[in-house]
Amino acid sequence: MIKSMFASSKTDLIDISKSQNKINELMLGLIQEIITLNTMSYSFLAAVIGELEQRAKSGWTDSEGRFQELSETGQQFAGKAHDIFCKIAEGSKSTQTRIDLNKQDIDNLKNDFIAKAEVVQQSRQDIDNIKSVLTHKTAVVAKQSKDIGQIHSVLESKTERLASIDKLLETKSERLSSIDKLLASKADRLASIDKLLEEKSTVDQSQDMAIKQILQALEDGQRLDQQRVLEIHSLSQALEAQTERTSAAINVLQAGQAKAVRGVYAASTVAVISAGVTGLRLLGVL
């Protein structure tokens, strides 16, 4: 009966040790993934901010080799985007700080696990030693069955040792219970970290949407600028053509009609200049 009791206790301690070691590995793996995810997100934000600053200040070369730079409106959009990204990066940095604090707690918990494993290992060794002693004493009792008094004394001694072992096991059980409570507390902290990650995911989605909107606004502004340049160029060519036609008419009518021609030339010139100014105002240049 005694041997059965110790064998059962030993098996229970081994099972508990294996289960808690598995929990330890899973917790450490989860923490590592969280740290890696936040670090990658923060690095991406830093790269986006740097690229936006460079493009806004220095301009860029498009796919056709032409140098492009932001208009005043584009600079305003870029400034707002930079402010948004900086705020997001500050939030990511704050999250990283909280993760680092929890990482220290996990490292402390890991040390507690190591200490617990050592205690369990020592307990297993103690149980093996006791089992060995009991096996040896059983053999002695079998060989010395006639000396009942000596056997009785030995049994009393072993009973006292068993009582001491029971107290030791009870102490170990209390320590295991304390560790279970600590694990529950760490699980709550991990749940808090999960919530922070969910909030961060929402911020990342908002960030992506803001980037897409800003890029679309920049593209629209660039297309409008190019369209205005083309329209101004076309209007300039029309003005030049009209001027040439007017000059030709003056040259034809110069002989004998100088006064009339001067009036026609002046009227034509005023009409051309007025049309050019009106066109430029419509395009938003004047």
PDB file of C-alpha atoms in Angstrom:
ATOM      1  CA  MET A   1       0.000   0.000   0.000  1.00  0.00           C
ATOM      2  CA  ILE A   2       2.827   2.371   0.874  1.00  0.00           C
ATOM      3  CA  LYS A   3       4.656   1.580  -2.372  1.00  0.00           C
ATOM      4  CA  SER A   4       1.441   2.188  -4.344  1.00  0.00           C
ATOM      5  CA  MET A   5       0.904   5.545  -2.633  1.00  0.00           C
ATOM      6  CA  PHE A   6       4.412   6.774  -3.473  1.00  0.00           C
ATOM      7  CA  ALA A   7       4.214   5.504  -7.030  1.00  0.00           C
ATOM      8  CA  SER A   8       0.963   7.449  -7.520  1.00  0.00           C
ATOM      9  CA  SER A   9       2.436  10.634  -6.004  1.00  0.00           C
ATOM     10  CA  LYS A  10       5.499  10.361  -8.207  1.00  0.00           C
ATOM     11  CA  THR A  11       3.363   9.952 -11.349  1.00  0.00           C
ATOM     12  CA  ASP A  12       1.217  12.966 -10.415  1.00  0.00           C
ATOM     13  CA  LEU A  13       4.268  15.173  -9.900  1.00  0.00           C
ATOM     14  CA  ILE A  14       5.738  14.105 -13.227  1.00  0.00           C
ATOM     15  CA  ASP A  15       2.473  14.863 -15.059  1.00  0.00           C
ATOM     16  CA  ILE A  16       2.201  18.269 -13.405  1.00  0.00           C
ATOM     17  CA  SER A  17       5.796  19.064 -14.297  1.00  0.00           C
ATOM     18  CA  LYS A  18       5.278  18.139 -17.967  1.00  0.00           C
ATOM     19  CA  SER A  19       2.054  20.144 -18.242  1.00  0.00           C
ATOM     20  CA  GLN A  20       3.579  23.262 -16.713  1.00  0.00           C
ATOM     21  CA  ASN A  21       6.676  23.006 -18.891  1.00  0.00           C
ATOM     22  CA  LYS A  22       4.389  22.885 -21.939  1.00  0.00           C
ATOM     23  CA  ILE A  23       2.489  25.958 -20.714  1.00  0.00           C
ATOM     24  CA  ASN A  24       5.810  27.713 -20.181  1.00  0.00           C
ATOM     25  CA  GLU A  25       6.925  27.032 -23.761  1.00  0.00           C
ATOM     26  CA  LEU A  26       3.609  28.231 -25.220  1.00  0.00           C
ATOM     27  CA  MET A  27       3.665  31.443 -23.185  1.00  0.00           C
ATOM     28  CA  LEU A  28       7.244  32.269 -24.167  1.00  0.00           C
ATOM     29  CA  GLY A  29       6.451  31.583 -27.836  1.00  0.00           C
ATOM     30  CA  LEU A  30       3.422  33.883 -27.735  1.00  0.00           C
ATOM     31  CA  ILE A  31       5.409  36.712 -26.145  1.00  0.00           C
ATOM     32  CA  GLN A  32       8.120  36.389 -28.799  1.00  0.00           C
ATOM     33  CA  GLU A  33       5.540  36.601 -31.612  1.00  0.00           C
ATOM     34  CA  ILE A  34       3.970  39.697 -30.035  1.00  0.00           C
ATOM     35  CA  ILE A  35       7.336  41.454 -29.724  1.00  0.00           C
ATOM     36  CA  THR A  36       8.254  40.582 -33.333  1.00  0.00           C
ATOM     37  CA  LEU A  37       4.887  41.834 -34.684  1.00  0.00           C
ATOM     38  CA  ASN A  38       5.098  45.198 -32.922  1.00  0.00           C
ATOM     39  CA  THR A  39       8.755  45.692 -33.934  1.00  0.00           C
ATOM     40  CA  MET A  40       7.914  45.066 -37.627  1.00  0.00           C
ATOM     41  CA  SER A  41       4.959  47.488 -37.465  1.00  0.00           C
ATOM     42  CA  TYR A  42       7.062  50.236 -35.859  1.00  0.00           C
ATOM     43  CA  SER A  43       9.843  49.761 -38.455  1.00  0.00           C
ATOM     44  CA  PHE A  44       7.293  50.038 -41.285  1.00  0.00           C
ATOM     45  CA  LEU A  45       5.920  53.297 -39.871  1.00  0.00           C
ATOM     46  CA  ALA A  46       9.426  54.755 -39.568  1.00  0.00           C
ATOM     47  CA  ALA A  47      10.175  53.837 -43.216  1.00  0.00           C
ATOM     48  CA  VAL A  48       6.893  55.404 -44.447  1.00  0.00           C
ATOM     49  CA  ILE A  49       7.540  58.634 -42.514  1.00  0.00           C
ATOM     50  CA  GLY A  50      11.090  58.895 -43.880  1.00  0.00           C
ATOM     51  CA  GLU A  51       9.971  58.275 -47.474  1.00  0.00           C
ATOM     52  CA  LEU A  52       7.147  60.827 -47.181  1.00  0.00           C
ATOM     53  CA  GLU A  53       9.512  63.496 -45.813  1.00  0.00           C
ATOM     54  CA  GLN A  54      12.047  62.896 -48.601  1.00  0.00           C
ATOM     55  CA  ARG A  55       9.431  62.973 -51.399  1.00  0.00           C
ATOM     56  CA  ALA A  56       7.735  66.096 -49.990  1.00  0.00           C
ATOM     57  CA  LYS A  57      11.008  68.060 -49.631  1.00  0.00           C
ATOM     58  CA  SER A  58      13.112  66.850 -52.582  1.00  0.00           C
ATOM     59  CA  GLY A  59      10.528  65.609 -55.120  1.00  0.00           C
ATOM     60  CA  TRP A  60      10.876  62.449 -57.188  1.00  0.00           C
ATOM     61  CA  THR A  61      11.362  61.082 -60.700  1.00  0.00           C
ATOM     62  CA  ASP A  62       8.365  59.328 -62.271  1.00  0.00           C
ATOM     63  CA  SER A  63       8.379  56.195 -64.457  1.00  0.00           C
ATOM     64  CA  GLU A  64       9.076  58.291 -67.592  1.00  0.00           C
ATOM     65  CA  GLY A  65      12.171  59.923 -66.108  1.00  0.00           C
ATOM     66  CA  ARG A  66      10.537  63.304 -65.442  1.00  0.00           C
ATOM     67  CA  PHE A  67      11.208  65.124 -62.188  1.00  0.00           C
ATOM     68  CA  GLN A  68       8.061  65.780 -60.140  1.00  0.00           C
ATOM     69  CA  GLU A  69       7.462  67.817 -56.998  1.00  0.00           C
ATOM     70  CA  LEU A  70       4.434  68.564 -54.847  1.00  0.00           C
ATOM     71  CA  SER A  71       2.329  71.663 -55.368  1.00  0.00           C
ATOM     72  CA  GLU A  72       1.324  73.857 -52.439  1.00  0.00           C
ATOM     73  CA  THR A  73      -1.822  71.774 -51.960  1.00  0.00           C
ATOM     74  CA  GLY A  74       0.239  68.584 -52.111  1.00  0.00           C
ATOM     75  CA  GLN A  75       2.643  69.972 -49.507  1.00  0.00           C
ATOM     76  CA  GLN A  76      -0.336  70.619 -47.191  1.00  0.00           C
ATOM     77  CA  PHE A  77      -1.600  67.056 -47.658  1.00  0.00           C
ATOM     78  CA  ALA A  78       1.919  65.724 -47.050  1.00  0.00           C
ATOM     79  CA  GLY A  79       2.201  67.747 -43.837  1.00  0.00           C
ATOM     80  CA  LYS A  80      -1.101  66.375 -42.528  1.00  0.00           C
ATOM     81  CA  ALA A  81      -0.088  62.825 -43.452  1.00  0.00           C
ATOM     82  CA  HIS A  82       3.254  63.273 -41.682  1.00  0.00           C
ATOM     83  CA  ASP A  83       1.478  64.407 -38.509  1.00  0.00           C
ATOM     84  CA  ILE A  84      -0.875  61.383 -38.638  1.00  0.00           C
ATOM     85  CA  PHE A  85       2.001  58.927 -39.139  1.00  0.00           C
ATOM     86  CA  CYS A  86       4.014  60.469 -36.298  1.00  0.00           C
ATOM     87  CA  LYS A  87       1.066  60.097 -33.899  1.00  0.00           C
ATOM     88  CA  ILE A  88       0.592  56.478 -34.964  1.00  0.00           C
ATOM     89  CA  ALA A  89       4.324  55.828 -34.470  1.00  0.00           C
ATOM     90  CA  GLU A  90       4.148  57.326 -30.978  1.00  0.00           C
ATOM     91  CA  GLY A  91       1.293  54.950 -30.142  1.00  0.00           C
ATOM     92  CA  SER A  92       3.305  52.007 -31.493  1.00  0.00           C
ATOM     93  CA  LYS A  93       6.307  53.051 -29.415  1.00  0.00           C
ATOM     94  CA  SER A  94       4.114  53.218 -26.295  1.00  0.00           C
ATOM     95  CA  THR A  95       2.839  49.716 -27.055  1.00  0.00           C
ATOM     96  CA  GLN A  96       6.435  48.506 -27.431  1.00  0.00           C
ATOM     97  CA  THR A  97       7.271  49.973 -23.994  1.00  0.00           C
ATOM     98  CA  ARG A  98       4.364  48.121 -22.374  1.00  0.00           C
ATOM     99  CA  ILE A  99       5.399  44.899 -24.127  1.00  0.00           C
ATOM    100  CA  ASP A 100       8.939  45.326 -22.802  1.00  0.00           C
ATOM    101  CA  LEU A 101       7.552  45.679 -19.267  1.00  0.00           C
ATOM    102  CA  ASN A 102       5.513  42.492 -19.678  1.00  0.00           C
ATOM    103  CA  LYS A 103       8.555  40.774 -21.179  1.00  0.00           C
ATOM    104  CA  GLN A 104      10.443  41.427 -17.942  1.00  0.00           C
ATOM    105  CA  ASP A 105       7.573  39.876 -16.002  1.00  0.00           C
ATOM    106  CA  ILE A 106       7.646  36.835 -18.283  1.00  0.00           C
ATOM    107  CA  ASP A 107      11.395  36.498 -17.751  1.00  0.00           C
ATOM    108  CA  ASN A 108      10.751  36.514 -14.012  1.00  0.00           C
ATOM    109  CA  LEU A 109       8.046  33.908 -14.493  1.00  0.00           C
ATOM    110  CA  LYS A 110      10.471  31.795 -16.513  1.00  0.00           C
ATOM    111  CA  ASN A 111      12.892  31.877 -13.597  1.00  0.00           C
ATOM    112  CA  ASP A 112      10.063  30.769 -11.313  1.00  0.00           C
ATOM    113  CA  PHE A 113       9.337  27.872 -13.675  1.00  0.00           C
ATOM    114  CA  ILE A 114      12.984  26.838 -13.598  1.00  0.00           C
ATOM    115  CA  ALA A 115      12.988  26.928  -9.809  1.00  0.00           C
ATOM    116  CA  LYS A 116       9.782  24.915  -9.728  1.00  0.00           C
ATOM    117  CA  ALA A 117      11.244  22.330 -12.119  1.00  0.00           C
ATOM    118  CA  GLU A 118      14.243  21.964  -9.815  1.00  0.00           C
ATOM    119  CA  VAL A 119      11.932  21.446  -6.840  1.00  0.00           C
ATOM    120  CA  VAL A 120       9.924  18.806  -8.717  1.00  0.00           C
ATOM    121  CA  GLN A 121      13.116  17.073  -9.795  1.00  0.00           C
ATOM    122  CA  GLN A 122      14.360  17.047  -6.227  1.00  0.00           C
ATOM    123  CA  SER A 123      11.019  15.677  -5.079  1.00  0.00           C
ATOM    124  CA  ARG A 124      11.243  12.887  -7.615  1.00  0.00           C
ATOM    125  CA  GLN A 125      14.743  12.092  -6.393  1.00  0.00           C
ATOM    126  CA  ASP A 126      13.530  12.029  -2.811  1.00  0.00           C
ATOM    127  CA  ILE A 127      10.691   9.677  -3.742  1.00  0.00           C
ATOM    128  CA  ASP A 128      13.106   7.386  -5.590  1.00  0.00           C
ATOM    129  CA  ASN A 129      15.426   7.337  -2.563  1.00  0.00           C
ATOM    130  CA  ILE A 130      12.543   6.517  -0.252  1.00  0.00           C
ATOM    131  CA  LYS A 131      11.335   3.805  -2.602  1.00  0.00           C
ATOM    132  CA  SER A 132      14.835   2.328  -2.654  1.00  0.00           C
ATOM    133  CA  VAL A 133      15.046   2.405   1.119  1.00  0.00           C
ATOM    134  CA  LEU A 134      11.643   0.749   1.488  1.00  0.00           C
ATOM    135  CA  THR A 135      12.614  -1.964  -1.004  1.00  0.00           C
ATOM    136  CA  HIS A 136      15.791  -2.661   0.919  1.00  0.00           C
ATOM    137  CA  LYS A 137      14.013  -2.756   4.271  1.00  0.00           C
ATOM    138  CA  THR A 138      11.355  -5.074   2.897  1.00  0.00           C
ATOM    139  CA  ALA A 139      14.093  -7.499   1.904  1.00  0.00           C
ATOM    140  CA  VAL A 140      15.613  -7.212   5.363  1.00  0.00           C
ATOM    141  CA  VAL A 141      12.223  -7.933   6.971  1.00  0.00           C
ATOM    142  CA  ALA A 142      11.761 -10.992   4.743  1.00  0.00           C
ATOM    143  CA  LYS A 143      15.161 -12.346   5.768  1.00  0.00           C
ATOM    144  CA  GLN A 144      14.759 -11.545   9.457  1.00  0.00           C
ATOM    145  CA  SER A 145      11.149 -12.573   9.973  1.00  0.00           C
ATOM    146  CA  LYS A 146      11.940 -14.076  13.400  1.00  0.00           C
ATOM    147  CA  ASP A 147      13.077 -10.768  14.899  1.00  0.00           C
ATOM    148  CA  ILE A 148       9.602  -9.169  15.237  1.00  0.00           C
ATOM    149  CA  GLY A 149      10.767  -6.544  17.653  1.00  0.00           C
ATOM    150  CA  GLN A 150      13.425  -5.276  15.308  1.00  0.00           C
ATOM    151  CA  ILE A 151      10.999  -5.209  12.409  1.00  0.00           C
ATOM    152  CA  HIS A 152       8.492  -3.281  14.523  1.00  0.00           C
ATOM    153  CA  SER A 153      11.145  -0.721  15.394  1.00  0.00           C
ATOM    154  CA  VAL A 154      12.118  -0.333  11.784  1.00  0.00           C
ATOM    155  CA  LEU A 155       8.467   0.132  10.775  1.00  0.00           C
ATOM    156  CA  GLU A 156       7.984   2.821  13.400  1.00  0.00           C
ATOM    157  CA  SER A 157      11.051   4.611  12.103  1.00  0.00           C
ATOM    158  CA  LYS A 158       9.775   4.400   8.551  1.00  0.00           C
ATOM    159  CA  THR A 159       6.343   5.626   9.648  1.00  0.00           C
ATOM    160  CA  GLU A 160       7.905   8.745  11.070  1.00  0.00           C
ATOM    161  CA  ARG A 161       9.825   9.282   7.865  1.00  0.00           C
ATOM    162  CA  LEU A 162       6.613   8.825   5.889  1.00  0.00           C
ATOM    163  CA  ALA A 163       4.903  11.429   8.032  1.00  0.00           C
ATOM    164  CA  SER A 164       7.782  13.778   7.312  1.00  0.00           C
ATOM    165  CA  ILE A 165       7.456  13.022   3.612  1.00  0.00           C
ATOM    166  CA  ASP A 166       3.699  13.728   3.747  1.00  0.00           C
ATOM    167  CA  LYS A 167       4.450  17.133   5.237  1.00  0.00           C
ATOM    168  CA  LEU A 168       7.026  17.746   2.528  1.00  0.00           C
ATOM    169  CA  LEU A 169       4.519  16.777  -0.176  1.00  0.00           C
ATOM    170  CA  GLU A 170       1.927  19.050   1.377  1.00  0.00           C
ATOM    171  CA  THR A 171       4.425  21.902   1.292  1.00  0.00           C
ATOM    172  CA  LYS A 172       5.205  21.157  -2.333  1.00  0.00           C
ATOM    173  CA  SER A 173       1.491  21.098  -3.134  1.00  0.00           C
ATOM    174  CA  GLU A 174       1.058  24.520  -1.570  1.00  0.00           C
ATOM    175  CA  ARG A 175       3.939  25.846  -3.641  1.00  0.00           C
ATOM    176  CA  LEU A 176       2.390  24.372  -6.775  1.00  0.00           C
ATOM    177  CA  SER A 177      -0.908  26.052  -5.926  1.00  0.00           C
ATOM    178  CA  SER A 178       0.906  29.368  -5.529  1.00  0.00           C
ATOM    179  CA  ILE A 179       2.530  28.902  -8.920  1.00  0.00           C
ATOM    180  CA  ASP A 180      -0.883  28.137 -10.465  1.00  0.00           C
ATOM    181  CA  LYS A 181      -2.177  31.444  -9.131  1.00  0.00           C
ATOM    182  CA  LEU A 182       0.837  33.199 -10.613  1.00  0.00           C
ATOM    183  CA  LEU A 183       0.123  31.540 -13.970  1.00  0.00           C
ATOM    184  CA  ALA A 184      -3.472  32.760 -13.821  1.00  0.00           C
ATOM    185  CA  SER A 185      -2.228  36.302 -13.187  1.00  0.00           C
ATOM    186  CA  LYS A 186       0.132  36.087 -16.151  1.00  0.00           C
ATOM    187  CA  ALA A 187      -2.709  34.778 -18.305  1.00  0.00           C
ATOM    188  CA  ASP A 188      -4.692  37.927 -17.450  1.00  0.00           C
ATOM    189  CA  ARG A 189      -1.727  40.035 -18.519  1.00  0.00           C
ATOM    190  CA  LEU A 190      -1.511  38.150 -21.784  1.00  0.00           C
ATOM    191  CA  ALA A 191      -5.228  38.808 -22.341  1.00  0.00           C
ATOM    192  CA  SER A 192      -4.507  42.508 -21.831  1.00  0.00           C
ATOM    193  CA  ILE A 193      -1.712  42.295 -24.411  1.00  0.00           C
ATOM    194  CA  ASP A 194      -4.118  40.603 -26.863  1.00  0.00           C
ATOM    195  CA  LYS A 195      -6.518  43.503 -26.427  1.00  0.00           C
ATOM    196  CA  LEU A 196      -3.715  45.987 -27.115  1.00  0.00           C
ATOM    197  CA  LEU A 197      -2.831  44.059 -30.285  1.00  0.00           C
ATOM    198  CA  GLU A 198      -6.458  44.222 -31.453  1.00  0.00           C
ATOM    199  CA  GLU A 199      -6.473  47.988 -30.901  1.00  0.00           C
ATOM    200  CA  LYS A 200      -3.189  48.264 -32.783  1.00  0.00           C
ATOM    201  CA  SER A 201      -4.648  46.243 -35.683  1.00  0.00           C
ATOM    202  CA  THR A 202      -7.529  48.727 -35.902  1.00  0.00           C
ATOM    203  CA  VAL A 203      -5.067  51.637 -35.952  1.00  0.00           C
ATOM    204  CA  ASP A 204      -3.066  49.920 -38.698  1.00  0.00           C
ATOM    205  CA  GLN A 205      -6.207  49.540 -40.837  1.00  0.00           C
ATOM    206  CA  SER A 206      -7.045  53.238 -40.360  1.00  0.00           C
ATOM    207  CA  GLN A 207      -3.463  54.077 -41.270  1.00  0.00           C
ATOM    208  CA  ASP A 208      -3.655  52.081 -44.522  1.00  0.00           C
ATOM    209  CA  MET A 209      -6.901  53.803 -45.475  1.00  0.00           C
ATOM    210  CA  ALA A 210      -5.382  57.248 -44.777  1.00  0.00           C
ATOM    211  CA  ILE A 211      -2.339  56.431 -46.931  1.00  0.00           C
ATOM    212  CA  LYS A 212      -4.550  55.342 -49.836  1.00  0.00           C
ATOM    213  CA  GLN A 213      -6.628  58.538 -49.589  1.00  0.00           C
ATOM    214  CA  ILE A 214      -3.529  60.753 -49.506  1.00  0.00           C
ATOM    215  CA  LEU A 215      -1.950  58.987 -52.502  1.00  0.00           C
ATOM    216  CA  GLN A 216      -5.218  59.346 -54.475  1.00  0.00           C
ATOM    217  CA  ALA A 217      -5.375  63.060 -53.629  1.00  0.00           C
ATOM    218  CA  LEU A 218      -1.750  63.518 -54.758  1.00  0.00           C
ATOM    219  CA  GLU A 219      -2.450  61.740 -58.061  1.00  0.00           C
ATOM    220  CA  ASP A 220      -5.579  63.865 -58.682  1.00  0.00           C
ATOM    221  CA  GLY A 221      -3.622  67.064 -57.982  1.00  0.00           C
ATOM    222  CA  GLN A 222      -0.830  66.003 -60.331  1.00  0.00           C
ATOM    223  CA  ARG A 223      -3.304  65.277 -63.155  1.00  0.00           C
ATOM    224  CA  LEU A 224      -4.941  68.712 -62.688  1.00  0.00           C
ATOM    225  CA  ASP A 225      -1.550  70.456 -62.801  1.00  0.00           C
ATOM    226  CA  GLN A 226      -0.596  68.652 -66.017  1.00  0.00           C
ATOM    227  CA  GLN A 227      -3.975  69.489 -67.619  1.00  0.00           C
ATOM    228  CA  ARG A 228      -3.548  73.194 -66.769  1.00  0.00           C
ATOM    229  CA  VAL A 229      -0.064  73.260 -68.290  1.00  0.00           C
ATOM    230  CA  LEU A 230      -1.396  71.742 -71.545  1.00  0.00           C
ATOM    231  CA  GLU A 231      -4.308  74.199 -71.738  1.00  0.00           C
ATOM    232  CA  ILE A 232      -2.023  77.196 -71.123  1.00  0.00           C
ATOM    233  CA  HIS A 233       0.341  75.958 -73.839  1.00  0.00           C
ATOM    234  CA  SER A 234      -2.551  75.577 -76.316  1.00  0.00           C
ATOM    235  CA  LEU A 235      -3.817  79.079 -75.505  1.00  0.00           C
ATOM    236  CA  SER A 236      -0.343  80.540 -76.003  1.00  0.00           C
ATOM    237  CA  GLN A 237      -0.091  78.922 -79.444  1.00  0.00           C
ATOM    238  CA  ALA A 238      -3.531  80.322 -80.364  1.00  0.00           C
ATOM    239  CA  LEU A 239      -2.449  83.822 -79.299  1.00  0.00           C
ATOM    240  CA  GLU A 240       0.721  83.576 -81.383  1.00  0.00           C
ATOM    241  CA  ALA A 241      -1.262  82.421 -84.436  1.00  0.00           C
ATOM    242  CA  GLN A 242      -3.740  85.286 -84.029  1.00  0.00           C
ATOM    243  CA  THR A 243      -0.868  87.783 -83.763  1.00  0.00           C
ATOM    244  CA  GLU A 244       0.709  86.459 -86.960  1.00  0.00           C
ATOM    245  CA  ARG A 245      -2.601  86.713 -88.848  1.00  0.00           C
ATOM    246  CA  THR A 246      -3.069  90.297 -87.647  1.00  0.00           C
ATOM    247  CA  SER A 247       0.451  91.275 -88.716  1.00  0.00           C
ATOM    248  CA  ALA A 248      -0.158  89.797 -92.190  1.00  0.00           C
ATOM    249  CA  ALA A 249      -3.371  91.754 -92.581  1.00  0.00           C
ATOM    250  CA  ILE A 250      -1.607  94.991 -91.640  1.00  0.00           C
ATOM    251  CA  ASN A 251       1.151  94.370 -94.184  1.00  0.00           C
ATOM    252  CA  VAL A 252      -1.420  93.812 -96.970  1.00  0.00           C
ATOM    253  CA  LEU A 253      -3.442  96.928 -96.188  1.00  0.00           C
ATOM    254  CA  GLN A 254      -0.525  99.239 -95.357  1.00  0.00           C
ATOM    255  CA  ALA A 255      -0.433 100.806 -98.863  1.00  0.00           C
ATOM    256  CA  GLY A 256      -2.896 103.657 -99.028  1.00  0.00           C
ATOM    257  CA  GLN A 257      -4.889 102.670 -95.931  1.00  0.00           C
ATOM    258  CA  ALA A 258      -2.492 103.342 -93.091  1.00  0.00           C
ATOM    259  CA  LYS A 259      -5.015 105.081 -90.913  1.00  0.00           C
ATOM    260  CA  ALA A 260      -7.652 102.400 -91.327  1.00  0.00           C
ATOM    261  CA  VAL A 261      -5.143  99.646 -90.833  1.00  0.00           C
ATOM    262  CA  ARG A 262      -3.860 101.174 -87.603  1.00  0.00           C
ATOM    263  CA  GLY A 263      -7.388 101.202 -86.261  1.00  0.00           C
ATOM    264  CA  VAL A 264      -7.994  97.599 -87.291  1.00  0.00           C
ATOM    265  CA  TYR A 265      -4.639  96.509 -85.821  1.00  0.00           C
ATOM    266  CA  ALA A 266      -5.336  98.214 -82.520  1.00  0.00           C
ATOM    267  CA  ALA A 267      -8.797  96.688 -82.299  1.00  0.00           C
ATOM    268  CA  SER A 268      -7.488  93.219 -83.172  1.00  0.00           C
ATOM    269  CA  THR A 269      -4.677  93.485 -80.650  1.00  0.00           C
ATOM    270  CA  VAL A 270      -7.045  94.532 -77.884  1.00  0.00           C
ATOM    271  CA  ALA A 271      -9.391  91.660 -78.772  1.00  0.00           C
ATOM    272  CA  VAL A 272      -6.560  89.107 -78.727  1.00  0.00           C
ATOM    273  CA  ILE A 273      -5.146  90.344 -75.411  1.00  0.00           C
ATOM    274  CA  SER A 274      -8.636  90.414 -73.875  1.00  0.00           C
ATOM    275  CA  ALA A 275      -9.294  86.823 -75.029  1.00  0.00           C
ATOM    276  CA  GLY A 276      -5.925  85.682 -73.639  1.00  0.00           C
ATOM    277  CA  VAL A 277      -6.530  87.286 -70.251  1.00  0.00           C
ATOM    278  CA  THR A 278     -10.023  85.768 -70.081  1.00  0.00           C
ATOM    279  CA  GLY A 279      -8.632  82.317 -70.882  1.00  0.00           C
ATOM    280  CA  LEU A 280      -5.930  82.589 -68.243  1.00  0.00           C
ATOM    281  CA  ARG A 281      -8.484  83.651 -65.648  1.00  0.00           C
ATOM    282  CA  LEU A 282     -10.647  80.663 -66.480  1.00  0.00           C
ATOM    283  CA  LEU A 283      -7.643  78.380 -65.977  1.00  0.00           C
ATOM    284  CA  GLY A 284      -6.937  79.911 -62.582  1.00  0.00           C
ATOM    285  CA  VAL A 285      -3.560  81.460 -63.528  1.00  0.00           C
ATOM    286  CA  LEU A 286      -4.534  85.146 -62.995  1.00  0.00           C
TER     287      LEU A 286
END
